[in-house]
Amino acid sequence: MYYGEKVCLRAYREEDIPIATSFVNDEELKKYLVTDIPFPMTLWEEEKWIKSQKSNQNGSYNFAIEDIETKKYIGGCGIQEVNWLSRVATVGIMIGDKEYWGKGYGTDAMKVLMDFIFNKMNIRKIRLSTFSFNIRAKKSYEKCGFKVEGILKDEIFKDGKYYDEIIMSAFK
């Protein structure tokens, strides 16, 4: 387990499955996570994904985010891909429990994940992307040291409109 000031990054547990399923099926949350046509995730699909999580599958690590005080599972984060030659990792994060939005839990989780990537994996660059309408996420990433590297204009179609995808990175 890896600890920050507010959160702990830990392995997924079986009891996380129903909560994780509710997170990935939440309409508002999907708006911030899914780039293609949103489709409901079944409990079985989420269970299969969580049970498939093992450490270091080709550099892929996925962590459950837990509130240190309450021990409550509130979201997830992880490394989606690693280029070992260039030492670049792509990451993602989701705070699924809306009670924890805008309170620094995502920022703390990202800082813990960054420390893991830079100091345990010896990666030199971390990248991610967010959507132009996700102002809260962009501010959180900037607090963690991410800078905008590029903007993909009108890349995302949501609710009848096109939005930019913002590519951000942070260096060790």
GROMACS .gro file of N, CA and C in nm:
model
  516
    1MET      N    1   0.084  -0.118   0.000
    1MET     CA    2   0.000   0.000   0.000
    1MET      C    3   0.088   0.124   0.000
    2TYR      N    4   0.038   0.228  -0.062
    2TYR     CA    5   0.112   0.353  -0.073
    2TYR      C    6   0.024   0.464  -0.016
    3TYR      N    7   0.083   0.545   0.072
    3TYR     CA    8   0.005   0.643   0.148
    3TYR      C    9   0.038   0.786   0.110
    4GLY      N   10  -0.066   0.868   0.107
    4GLY     CA   11  -0.055   1.012   0.095
    4GLY      C   12  -0.107   1.074   0.223
    5GLU      N   13  -0.143   1.201   0.215
    5GLU     CA   14  -0.199   1.269   0.332
    5GLU      C   15  -0.344   1.230   0.358
    6LYS      N   16  -0.419   1.203   0.250
    6LYS     CA   17  -0.562   1.175   0.262
    6LYS      C   18  -0.601   1.035   0.215
    7VAL      N   19  -0.518   0.978   0.128
    7VAL     CA   20  -0.556   0.852   0.065
    7VAL      C   21  -0.448   0.745   0.077
    8CYS      N   22  -0.492   0.624   0.053
    8CYS     CA   23  -0.405   0.508   0.043
    8CYS      C   24  -0.434   0.445  -0.093
    9LEU      N   25  -0.329   0.412  -0.167
    9LEU     CA   26  -0.345   0.336  -0.291
    9LEU      C   27  -0.320   0.190  -0.255
   10ARG      N   28  -0.417   0.105  -0.285
   10ARG     CA   29  -0.408  -0.036  -0.247
   10ARG      C   30  -0.460  -0.123  -0.362
   11ALA      N   31  -0.443  -0.253  -0.346
   11ALA     CA   32  -0.498  -0.348  -0.442
   11ALA      C   33  -0.651  -0.347  -0.433
   12TYR      N   34  -0.715  -0.381  -0.543
   12TYR     CA   35  -0.860  -0.395  -0.542
   12TYR      C   36  -0.899  -0.518  -0.459
   13ARG      N   37  -1.017  -0.509  -0.398
   13ARG     CA   38  -1.072  -0.620  -0.320
   13ARG      C   39  -1.206  -0.661  -0.379
   14GLU      N   40  -1.247  -0.780  -0.349
   14GLU     CA   41  -1.374  -0.831  -0.401
   14GLU      C   42  -1.491  -0.743  -0.359
   15GLU      N   43  -1.486  -0.689  -0.236
   15GLU     CA   44  -1.597  -0.605  -0.189
   15GLU      C   45  -1.605  -0.470  -0.262
   16ASP      N   46  -1.501  -0.436  -0.341
   16ASP     CA   47  -1.504  -0.313  -0.421
   16ASP      C   48  -1.590  -0.327  -0.546
   17ILE      N   49  -1.618  -0.449  -0.588
   17ILE     CA   50  -1.682  -0.474  -0.718
   17ILE      C   51  -1.817  -0.404  -0.734
   18PRO      N   52  -1.911  -0.418  -0.640
   18PRO     CA   53  -2.040  -0.349  -0.661
   18PRO      C   54  -2.026  -0.197  -0.664
   19ILE      N   55  -1.938  -0.143  -0.580
   19ILE     CA   56  -1.919   0.002  -0.574
   19ILE      C   57  -1.854   0.050  -0.704
   20ALA      N   58  -1.751  -0.021  -0.749
   20ALA     CA   59  -1.683   0.014  -0.874
   20ALA      C   60  -1.780   0.010  -0.991
   21THR      N   61  -1.869  -0.088  -0.992
   21THR     CA   62  -1.969  -0.098  -1.099
   21THR      C   63  -2.062   0.022  -1.098
   22SER      N   64  -2.102   0.066  -0.979
   22SER     CA   65  -2.188   0.184  -0.972
   22SER      C   66  -2.112   0.309  -1.019
   23PHE      N   67  -1.982   0.317  -0.988
   23PHE     CA   68  -1.903   0.431  -1.034
   23PHE      C   69  -1.899   0.436  -1.187
   24VAL      N   70  -1.862   0.325  -1.250
   24VAL     CA   71  -1.843   0.326  -1.397
   24VAL      C   72  -1.974   0.338  -1.473
   25ASN      N   73  -2.087   0.318  -1.405
   25ASN     CA   74  -2.217   0.333  -1.471
   25ASN      C   75  -2.285   0.465  -1.439
   26ASP      N   76  -2.222   0.550  -1.360
   26ASP     CA   77  -2.278   0.680  -1.325
   26ASP      C   78  -2.271   0.773  -1.446
   27GLU      N   79  -2.385   0.828  -1.486
   27GLU     CA   80  -2.394   0.915  -1.605
   27GLU      C   81  -2.296   1.033  -1.600
   28GLU      N   82  -2.296   1.104  -1.487
   28GLU     CA   83  -2.210   1.222  -1.475
   28GLU      C   84  -2.063   1.184  -1.480
   29LEU      N   85  -2.026   1.077  -1.411
   29LEU     CA   86  -1.887   1.033  -1.408
   29LEU      C   87  -1.841   0.987  -1.546
   30LYS      N   88  -1.927   0.916  -1.618
   30LYS     CA   89  -1.893   0.869  -1.753
   30LYS      C   90  -1.858   0.985  -1.846
   31LYS      N   91  -1.923   1.098  -1.824
   31LYS     CA   92  -1.896   1.216  -1.907
   31LYS      C   93  -1.748   1.254  -1.902
   32TYR      N   94  -1.685   1.232  -1.787
   32TYR     CA   95  -1.545   1.270  -1.769
   32TYR      C   96  -1.448   1.159  -1.805
   33LEU      N   97  -1.496   1.037  -1.823
   33LEU     CA   98  -1.406   0.924  -1.843
   33LEU      C   99  -1.409   0.862  -1.982
   34VAL      N  100  -1.525   0.857  -2.042
   34VAL     CA  101  -1.543   0.778  -2.164
   34VAL      C  102  -1.534   0.866  -2.287
   35THR      N  103  -1.451   0.823  -2.383
   35THR     CA  104  -1.436   0.901  -2.506
   35THR      C  105  -1.527   0.851  -2.618
   36ASP      N  106  -1.576   0.730  -2.605
   36ASP     CA  107  -1.664   0.679  -2.709
   36ASP      C  108  -1.809   0.676  -2.661
   37ILE      N  109  -1.894   0.604  -2.729
   37ILE     CA  110  -2.035   0.599  -2.693
   37ILE      C  111  -2.049   0.524  -2.561
   38PRO      N  112  -2.107   0.588  -2.458
   38PRO     CA  113  -2.117   0.523  -2.327
   38PRO      C  114  -2.211   0.403  -2.332
   39PHE      N  115  -2.169   0.294  -2.269
   39PHE     CA  116  -2.250   0.173  -2.264
   39PHE      C  117  -2.241   0.118  -2.122
   40PRO      N  118  -2.351   0.069  -2.068
   40PRO     CA  119  -2.347   0.020  -1.930
   40PRO      C  120  -2.250  -0.097  -1.911
   41MET      N  121  -2.185  -0.098  -1.796
   41MET     CA  122  -2.094  -0.206  -1.758
   41MET      C  123  -2.171  -0.298  -1.663
   42THR      N  124  -2.161  -0.428  -1.686
   42THR     CA  125  -2.230  -0.522  -1.598
   42THR      C  126  -2.144  -0.551  -1.476
   43LEU      N  127  -2.210  -0.599  -1.372
   43LEU     CA  128  -2.140  -0.640  -1.251
   43LEU      C  129  -2.038  -0.748  -1.284
   44TRP      N  130  -2.076  -0.841  -1.372
   44TRP     CA  131  -1.988  -0.950  -1.413
   44TRP      C  132  -1.862  -0.895  -1.483
   45GLU      N  133  -1.880  -0.797  -1.573
   45GLU     CA  134  -1.764  -0.739  -1.644
   45GLU      C  135  -1.669  -0.670  -1.547
   46GLU      N  136  -1.725  -0.595  -1.453
   46GLU     CA  137  -1.641  -0.525  -1.355
   46GLU      C  138  -1.571  -0.626  -1.264
   47GLU      N  139  -1.642  -0.731  -1.224
   47GLU     CA  140  -1.582  -0.835  -1.141
   47GLU      C  141  -1.466  -0.902  -1.215
   48LYS      N  142  -1.486  -0.932  -1.341
   48LYS     CA  143  -1.381  -0.994  -1.424
   48LYS      C  144  -1.259  -0.902  -1.432
   49TRP      N  145  -1.282  -0.772  -1.452
   49TRP     CA  146  -1.170  -0.677  -1.461
   49TRP      C  147  -1.094  -0.670  -1.328
   50ILE      N  148  -1.167  -0.653  -1.219
   50ILE     CA  149  -1.102  -0.640  -1.088
   50ILE      C  150  -1.025  -0.766  -1.053
   51LYS      N  151  -1.084  -0.881  -1.078
   51LYS     CA  152  -1.017  -1.007  -1.045
   51LYS      C  153  -0.896  -1.033  -1.136
   52SER      N  154  -0.891  -0.967  -1.251
   52SER     CA  155  -0.777  -0.985  -1.342
   52SER      C  156  -0.657  -0.898  -1.303
   53GLN      N  157  -0.677  -0.806  -1.209
   53GLN     CA  158  -0.571  -0.713  -1.173
   53GLN      C  159  -0.462  -0.782  -1.092
   54LYS      N  160  -0.346  -0.787  -1.148
   54LYS     CA  161  -0.228  -0.840  -1.081
   54LYS      C  162  -0.120  -0.735  -1.096
   55SER      N  163  -0.029  -0.733  -1.004
   55SER     CA  164   0.078  -0.633  -1.014
   55SER      C  165   0.164  -0.659  -1.136
   56ASN      N  166   0.204  -0.553  -1.198
   56ASN     CA  167   0.300  -0.551  -1.306
   56ASN      C  168   0.266  -0.641  -1.424
   57GLN      N  169   0.151  -0.621  -1.483
   57GLN     CA  170   0.120  -0.684  -1.610
   57GLN      C  171   0.173  -0.591  -1.719
   58ASN      N  172   0.293  -0.617  -1.765
   58ASN     CA  173   0.359  -0.534  -1.866
   58ASN      C  174   0.373  -0.389  -1.820
   59GLY      N  175   0.395  -0.368  -1.692
   59GLY     CA  176   0.411  -0.233  -1.639
   59GLY      C  177   0.281  -0.167  -1.600
   60SER      N  178   0.171  -0.239  -1.614
   60SER     CA  179   0.040  -0.185  -1.579
   60SER      C  180   0.011  -0.213  -1.432
   61TYR      N  181  -0.018  -0.108  -1.357
   61TYR     CA  182  -0.056  -0.120  -1.217
   61TYR      C  183  -0.187  -0.044  -1.200
   62ASN      N  184  -0.284  -0.106  -1.138
   62ASN     CA  185  -0.410  -0.039  -1.108
   62ASN      C  186  -0.436  -0.046  -0.960
   63PHE      N  187  -0.465   0.069  -0.901
   63PHE     CA  188  -0.485   0.080  -0.758
   63PHE      C  189  -0.627   0.126  -0.726
   64ALA      N  190  -0.681   0.074  -0.618
   64ALA     CA  191  -0.803   0.129  -0.560
   64ALA      C  192  -0.758   0.247  -0.473
   65ILE      N  193  -0.838   0.353  -0.471
   65ILE     CA  194  -0.810   0.468  -0.386
   65ILE      C  195  -0.901   0.458  -0.264
   66GLU      N  196  -0.840   0.466  -0.146
   66GLU     CA  197  -0.913   0.451  -0.021
   66GLU      C  198  -0.888   0.574   0.066
   67ASP      N  199  -0.994   0.625   0.127
   67ASP     CA  200  -0.982   0.735   0.224
   67ASP      C  201  -0.913   0.678   0.348
   68ILE      N  202  -0.802   0.740   0.389
   68ILE     CA  203  -0.726   0.691   0.504
   68ILE      C  204  -0.810   0.689   0.632
   69GLU      N  205  -0.889   0.794   0.654
   69GLU     CA  206  -0.966   0.804   0.778
   69GLU      C  207  -1.078   0.702   0.788
   70THR      N  208  -1.159   0.692   0.682
   70THR     CA  209  -1.278   0.606   0.688
   70THR      C  210  -1.255   0.466   0.632
   71LYS      N  211  -1.142   0.446   0.563
   71LYS     CA  212  -1.111   0.318   0.497
   71LYS      C  213  -1.211   0.289   0.384
   72LYS      N  214  -1.276   0.392   0.333
   72LYS     CA  215  -1.378   0.378   0.230
   72LYS      C  216  -1.312   0.380   0.092
   73TYR      N  217  -1.353   0.287   0.005
   73TYR     CA  218  -1.309   0.285  -0.134
   73TYR      C  219  -1.379   0.398  -0.209
   74ILE      N  220  -1.300   0.489  -0.270
   74ILE     CA  221  -1.360   0.607  -0.332
   74ILE      C  222  -1.328   0.623  -0.481
   75GLY      N  223  -1.241   0.539  -0.535
   75GLY     CA  224  -1.207   0.552  -0.677
   75GLY      C  225  -1.089   0.465  -0.714
   76GLY      N  226  -1.031   0.496  -0.828
   76GLY     CA  227  -0.917   0.418  -0.875
   76GLY      C  228  -0.822   0.501  -0.958
   77CYS      N  229  -0.700   0.452  -0.968
   77CYS     CA  230  -0.599   0.518  -1.051
   77CYS      C  231  -0.500   0.412  -1.096
   78GLY      N  232  -0.426   0.444  -1.199
   78GLY     CA  233  -0.328   0.346  -1.242
   78GLY      C  234  -0.248   0.388  -1.363
   79ILE      N  235  -0.161   0.298  -1.398
   79ILE     CA  236  -0.073   0.316  -1.513
   79ILE      C  237  -0.132   0.235  -1.626
   80GLN      N  238  -0.166   0.302  -1.734
   80GLN     CA  239  -0.234   0.235  -1.845
   80GLN      C  240  -0.137   0.176  -1.946
   81GLU      N  241  -0.025   0.241  -1.964
   81GLU     CA  242   0.077   0.187  -2.053
   81GLU      C  243   0.212   0.245  -2.018
   82VAL      N  244   0.317   0.170  -2.048
   82VAL     CA  245   0.454   0.214  -2.022
   82VAL      C  246   0.538   0.189  -2.146
   83ASN      N  247   0.614   0.290  -2.184
   83ASN     CA  248   0.716   0.273  -2.287
   83ASN      C  249   0.848   0.266  -2.210
   84TRP      N  250   0.900   0.143  -2.193
   84TRP     CA  251   1.020   0.124  -2.112
   84TRP      C  252   1.144   0.182  -2.177
   85LEU      N  253   1.148   0.185  -2.310
   85LEU     CA  254   1.264   0.241  -2.379
   85LEU      C  255   1.275   0.391  -2.353
   86SER      N  256   1.164   0.462  -2.370
   86SER     CA  257   1.162   0.607  -2.348
   86SER      C  258   1.137   0.645  -2.202
   87ARG      N  259   1.097   0.546  -2.120
   87ARG     CA  260   1.065   0.567  -1.979
   87ARG      C  261   0.951   0.669  -1.962
   88VAL      N  262   0.843   0.644  -2.038
   88VAL     CA  263   0.723   0.728  -2.035
   88VAL      C  264   0.604   0.640  -1.996
   89ALA      N  265   0.523   0.688  -1.902
   89ALA     CA  266   0.404   0.615  -1.859
   89ALA      C  267   0.280   0.701  -1.881
   90THR      N  268   0.170   0.637  -1.919
   90THR     CA  269   0.042   0.703  -1.933
   90THR      C  270  -0.046   0.661  -1.817
   91VAL      N  271  -0.110   0.757  -1.752
   91VAL     CA  272  -0.188   0.729  -1.632
   91VAL      C  273  -0.332   0.776  -1.645
   92GLY      N  274  -0.414   0.727  -1.555
   92GLY     CA  275  -0.553   0.769  -1.545
   92GLY      C  276  -0.596   0.765  -1.400
   93ILE      N  277  -0.698   0.843  -1.368
   93ILE     CA  278  -0.749   0.849  -1.231
   93ILE      C  279  -0.898   0.878  -1.235
   94MET      N  280  -0.968   0.826  -1.133
   94MET     CA  281  -1.111   0.850  -1.122
   94MET      C  282  -1.149   0.850  -0.974
   95ILE      N  283  -1.206   0.960  -0.930
   95ILE     CA  284  -1.268   0.961  -0.798
   95ILE      C  285  -1.416   0.938  -0.825
   96GLY      N  286  -1.463   0.821  -0.791
   96GLY     CA  287  -1.600   0.782  -0.824
   96GLY      C  288  -1.703   0.830  -0.723
   97ASP      N  289  -1.663   0.843  -0.598
   97ASP     CA  290  -1.754   0.886  -0.493
   97ASP      C  291  -1.761   1.039  -0.495
   98LYS      N  292  -1.875   1.091  -0.535
   98LYS     CA  293  -1.890   1.236  -0.554
   98LYS      C  294  -1.875   1.317  -0.425
   99GLU      N  295  -1.892   1.253  -0.308
   99GLU     CA  296  -1.870   1.323  -0.181
   99GLU      C  297  -1.725   1.370  -0.169
  100TYR      N  298  -1.636   1.308  -0.244
  100TYR     CA  299  -1.494   1.338  -0.235
  100TYR      C  300  -1.445   1.430  -0.348
  101TRP      N  301  -1.533   1.473  -0.435
  101TRP     CA  302  -1.496   1.562  -0.544
  101TRP      C  303  -1.462   1.701  -0.488
  102GLY      N  304  -1.358   1.762  -0.545
  102GLY     CA  305  -1.323   1.899  -0.511
  102GLY      C  306  -1.265   1.918  -0.371
  103LYS      N  307  -1.219   1.810  -0.308
  103LYS     CA  308  -1.168   1.819  -0.171
  103LYS      C  309  -1.022   1.776  -0.160
  104GLY      N  310  -0.953   1.761  -0.273
  104GLY     CA  311  -0.811   1.730  -0.271
  104GLY      C  312  -0.774   1.583  -0.269
  105TYR      N  313  -0.873   1.495  -0.271
  105TYR     CA  314  -0.844   1.352  -0.268
  105TYR      C  315  -0.780   1.305  -0.399
  106GLY      N  316  -0.829   1.355  -0.511
  106GLY     CA  317  -0.771   1.320  -0.640
  106GLY      C  318  -0.629   1.371  -0.654
  107THR      N  319  -0.605   1.493  -0.610
  107THR     CA  320  -0.471   1.550  -0.614
  107THR      C  321  -0.375   1.469  -0.529
  108ASP      N  322  -0.418   1.433  -0.409
  108ASP     CA  323  -0.334   1.352  -0.320
  108ASP      C  324  -0.306   1.215  -0.382
  109ALA      N  325  -0.408   1.152  -0.438
  109ALA     CA  326  -0.390   1.021  -0.502
  109ALA      C  327  -0.293   1.030  -0.618
  110MET      N  328  -0.304   1.135  -0.698
  110MET     CA  329  -0.213   1.151  -0.813
  110MET      C  330  -0.070   1.171  -0.765
  111LYS      N  331  -0.050   1.247  -0.660
  111LYS     CA  332   0.085   1.267  -0.606
  111LYS      C  333   0.146   1.136  -0.559
  112VAL      N  334   0.065   1.053  -0.494
  112VAL     CA  335   0.114   0.921  -0.448
  112VAL      C  336   0.147   0.834  -0.569
  113LEU      N  337   0.061   0.834  -0.670
  113LEU     CA  338   0.086   0.757  -0.792
  113LEU      C  339   0.212   0.805  -0.862
  114MET      N  340   0.231   0.936  -0.870
  114MET     CA  341   0.350   0.992  -0.934
  114MET      C  342   0.477   0.950  -0.860
  115ASP      N  343   0.473   0.953  -0.728
  115ASP     CA  344   0.589   0.909  -0.649
  115ASP      C  345   0.621   0.763  -0.679
  116PHE      N  346   0.520   0.680  -0.686
  116PHE     CA  347   0.538   0.538  -0.719
  116PHE      C  348   0.604   0.525  -0.857
  117ILE      N  349   0.552   0.597  -0.954
  117ILE     CA  350   0.603   0.586  -1.092
  117ILE      C  351   0.746   0.638  -1.103
  118PHE      N  352   0.772   0.754  -1.048
  118PHE     CA  353   0.906   0.813  -1.059
  118PHE      C  354   1.009   0.738  -0.975
  119ASN      N  355   0.974   0.699  -0.855
  119ASN     CA  356   1.074   0.646  -0.762
  119ASN      C  357   1.078   0.494  -0.750
  120LYS      N  358   0.970   0.425  -0.781
  120LYS     CA  359   0.971   0.279  -0.776
  120LYS      C  360   0.994   0.218  -0.915
  121MET      N  361   0.940   0.284  -1.018
  121MET     CA  362   0.951   0.231  -1.154
  121MET      C  363   1.063   0.296  -1.235
  122ASN      N  364   1.117   0.407  -1.185
  122ASN     CA  365   1.222   0.481  -1.255
  122ASN      C  366   1.177   0.534  -1.391
  123ILE      N  367   1.054   0.581  -1.396
  123ILE     CA  368   1.000   0.645  -1.517
  123ILE      C  369   1.036   0.793  -1.510
  124ARG      N  370   1.064   0.854  -1.624
  124ARG     CA  371   1.105   0.994  -1.625
  124ARG      C  372   0.995   1.092  -1.666
  125LYS      N  373   0.889   1.040  -1.732
  125LYS     CA  374   0.782   1.127  -1.778
  125LYS      C  375   0.648   1.055  -1.762
  126ILE      N  376   0.551   1.130  -1.712
  126ILE     CA  377   0.415   1.079  -1.697
  126ILE      C  378   0.323   1.167  -1.782
  127ARG      N  379   0.235   1.102  -1.856
  127ARG     CA  380   0.140   1.179  -1.937
  127ARG      C  381  -0.002   1.131  -1.911
  128LEU      N  382  -0.095   1.220  -1.942
  128LEU     CA  383  -0.238   1.191  -1.927
  128LEU      C  384  -0.314   1.284  -2.019
  129SER      N  385  -0.443   1.262  -2.027
  129SER     CA  386  -0.527   1.355  -2.103
  129SER      C  387  -0.655   1.381  -2.026
  130THR      N  388  -0.713   1.496  -2.051
  130THR     CA  389  -0.841   1.533  -1.992
  130THR      C  390  -0.920   1.610  -2.097
  131PHE      N  391  -1.044   1.636  -2.069
  131PHE     CA  392  -1.130   1.707  -2.163
  131PHE      C  393  -1.137   1.854  -2.124
  132SER      N  394  -1.154   1.941  -2.221
  132SER     CA  395  -1.152   2.085  -2.196
  132SER      C  396  -1.259   2.129  -2.097
  133PHE      N  397  -1.370   2.058  -2.087
  133PHE     CA  398  -1.475   2.096  -1.993
  133PHE      C  399  -1.448   2.047  -1.850
  134ASN      N  400  -1.344   1.966  -1.831
  134ASN     CA  401  -1.313   1.913  -1.697
  134ASN      C  402  -1.211   2.005  -1.627
  135ILE      N  403  -1.257   2.122  -1.592
  135ILE     CA  404  -1.173   2.225  -1.531
  135ILE      C  405  -1.114   2.177  -1.398
  136ARG      N  406  -1.194   2.109  -1.317
  136ARG     CA  407  -1.149   2.061  -1.186
  136ARG      C  408  -1.029   1.966  -1.202
  137ALA      N  409  -1.035   1.875  -1.298
  137ALA     CA  410  -0.924   1.781  -1.320
  137ALA      C  411  -0.799   1.855  -1.366
  138LYS      N  412  -0.814   1.948  -1.459
  138LYS     CA  413  -0.698   2.022  -1.510
  138LYS      C  414  -0.628   2.097  -1.397
  139LYS      N  415  -0.704   2.161  -1.309
  139LYS     CA  416  -0.645   2.232  -1.196
  139LYS      C  417  -0.573   2.136  -1.102
  140SER      N  418  -0.632   2.020  -1.078
  140SER     CA  419  -0.570   1.920  -0.992
  140SER      C  420  -0.438   1.873  -1.051
  141TYR      N  421  -0.437   1.845  -1.181
  141TYR     CA  422  -0.314   1.800  -1.246
  141TYR      C  423  -0.206   1.908  -1.241
  142GLU      N  424  -0.245   2.033  -1.258
  142GLU     CA  425  -0.147   2.143  -1.250
  142GLU      C  426  -0.088   2.152  -1.110
  143LYS      N  427  -0.168   2.128  -1.006
  143LYS     CA  428  -0.117   2.128  -0.868
  143LYS      C  429  -0.013   2.019  -0.848
  144CYS      N  430  -0.025   1.913  -0.926
  144CYS     CA  431   0.071   1.800  -0.917
  144CYS      C  432   0.195   1.822  -1.003
  145GLY      N  433   0.198   1.931  -1.079
  145GLY     CA  434   0.315   1.960  -1.162
  145GLY      C  435   0.299   1.930  -1.310
  146PHE      N  436   0.180   1.891  -1.353
  146PHE     CA  437   0.158   1.865  -1.495
  146PHE      C  438   0.146   1.996  -1.571
  147LYS      N  439   0.195   1.994  -1.693
  147LYS     CA  440   0.185   2.109  -1.785
  147LYS      C  441   0.119   2.063  -1.914
  148VAL      N  442   0.050   2.154  -1.979
  148VAL     CA  443  -0.014   2.122  -2.107
  148VAL      C  444   0.093   2.106  -2.214
  149GLU      N  445   0.088   1.994  -2.283
  149GLU     CA  446   0.181   1.968  -2.394
  149GLU      C  447   0.115   1.990  -2.528
  150GLY      N  448  -0.014   1.971  -2.533
  150GLY     CA  449  -0.083   1.987  -2.660
  150GLY      C  450  -0.233   1.982  -2.641
  151ILE      N  451  -0.302   2.028  -2.743
  151ILE     CA  452  -0.448   2.028  -2.742
  151ILE      C  453  -0.495   1.967  -2.873
  152LEU      N  454  -0.578   1.864  -2.862
  152LEU     CA  455  -0.640   1.803  -2.979
  152LEU      C  456  -0.776   1.870  -2.996
  153LYS      N  457  -0.786   1.954  -3.096
  153LYS     CA  458  -0.906   2.036  -3.116
  153LYS      C  459  -1.026   1.949  -3.155
  154ASP      N  460  -1.140   1.980  -3.092
  154ASP     CA  461  -1.267   1.913  -3.124
  154ASP      C  462  -1.253   1.761  -3.132
  155GLU      N  463  -1.183   1.702  -3.039
  155GLU     CA  464  -1.153   1.558  -3.039
  155GLU      C  465  -1.265   1.474  -2.977
  156ILE      N  466  -1.340   1.533  -2.884
  156ILE     CA  467  -1.439   1.459  -2.806
  156ILE      C  468  -1.579   1.511  -2.837
  157PHE      N  469  -1.672   1.421  -2.861
  157PHE     CA  470  -1.811   1.457  -2.885
  157PHE      C  471  -1.895   1.415  -2.765
  158LYS      N  472  -1.954   1.513  -2.696
  158LYS     CA  473  -2.037   1.487  -2.578
  158LYS      C  474  -2.160   1.577  -2.582
  159ASP      N  475  -2.275   1.519  -2.559
  159ASP     CA  476  -2.400   1.596  -2.546
  159ASP      C  477  -2.422   1.693  -2.661
  160GLY      N  478  -2.394   1.647  -2.783
  160GLY     CA  479  -2.422   1.728  -2.901
  160GLY      C  480  -2.318   1.832  -2.935
  161LYS      N  481  -2.204   1.835  -2.864
  161LYS     CA  482  -2.099   1.934  -2.890
  161LYS      C  483  -1.963   1.866  -2.899
  162TYR      N  484  -1.870   1.933  -2.965
  162TYR     CA  485  -1.731   1.887  -2.970
  162TYR      C  486  -1.648   1.964  -2.868
  163TYR      N  487  -1.555   1.892  -2.805
  163TYR     CA  488  -1.466   1.951  -2.705
  163TYR      C  489  -1.322   1.911  -2.735
  164ASP      N  490  -1.230   1.992  -2.684
  164ASP     CA  491  -1.087   1.963  -2.700
  164ASP      C  492  -1.042   1.858  -2.599
  165GLU      N  493  -0.943   1.780  -2.639
  165GLU     CA  494  -0.876   1.689  -2.547
  165GLU      C  495  -0.742   1.754  -2.515
  166ILE      N  496  -0.711   1.767  -2.387
  166ILE     CA  497  -0.589   1.833  -2.343
  166ILE      C  498  -0.488   1.726  -2.300
  167ILE      N  499  -0.371   1.728  -2.360
  167ILE     CA  500  -0.264   1.635  -2.328
  167ILE      C  501  -0.170   1.706  -2.231
  168MET      N  502  -0.143   1.642  -2.117
  168MET     CA  503  -0.057   1.702  -2.015
  168MET      C  504   0.052   1.604  -1.975
  169SER      N  505   0.164   1.658  -1.925
  169SER     CA  506   0.272   1.571  -1.879
  169SER      C  507   0.346   1.634  -1.762
  170ALA      N  508   0.416   1.546  -1.689
  170ALA     CA  509   0.501   1.589  -1.578
  170ALA      C  510   0.631   1.508  -1.589
  171PHE      N  511   0.742   1.574  -1.559
  171PHE     CA  512   0.872   1.509  -1.564
  171PHE      C  513   0.927   1.488  -1.424
  172LYS      N  514   1.008   1.384  -1.410
  172LYS     CA  515   1.073   1.355  -1.283
  172LYS      C  516   1.163   1.470  -1.245
   0.00000   0.00000   0.00000
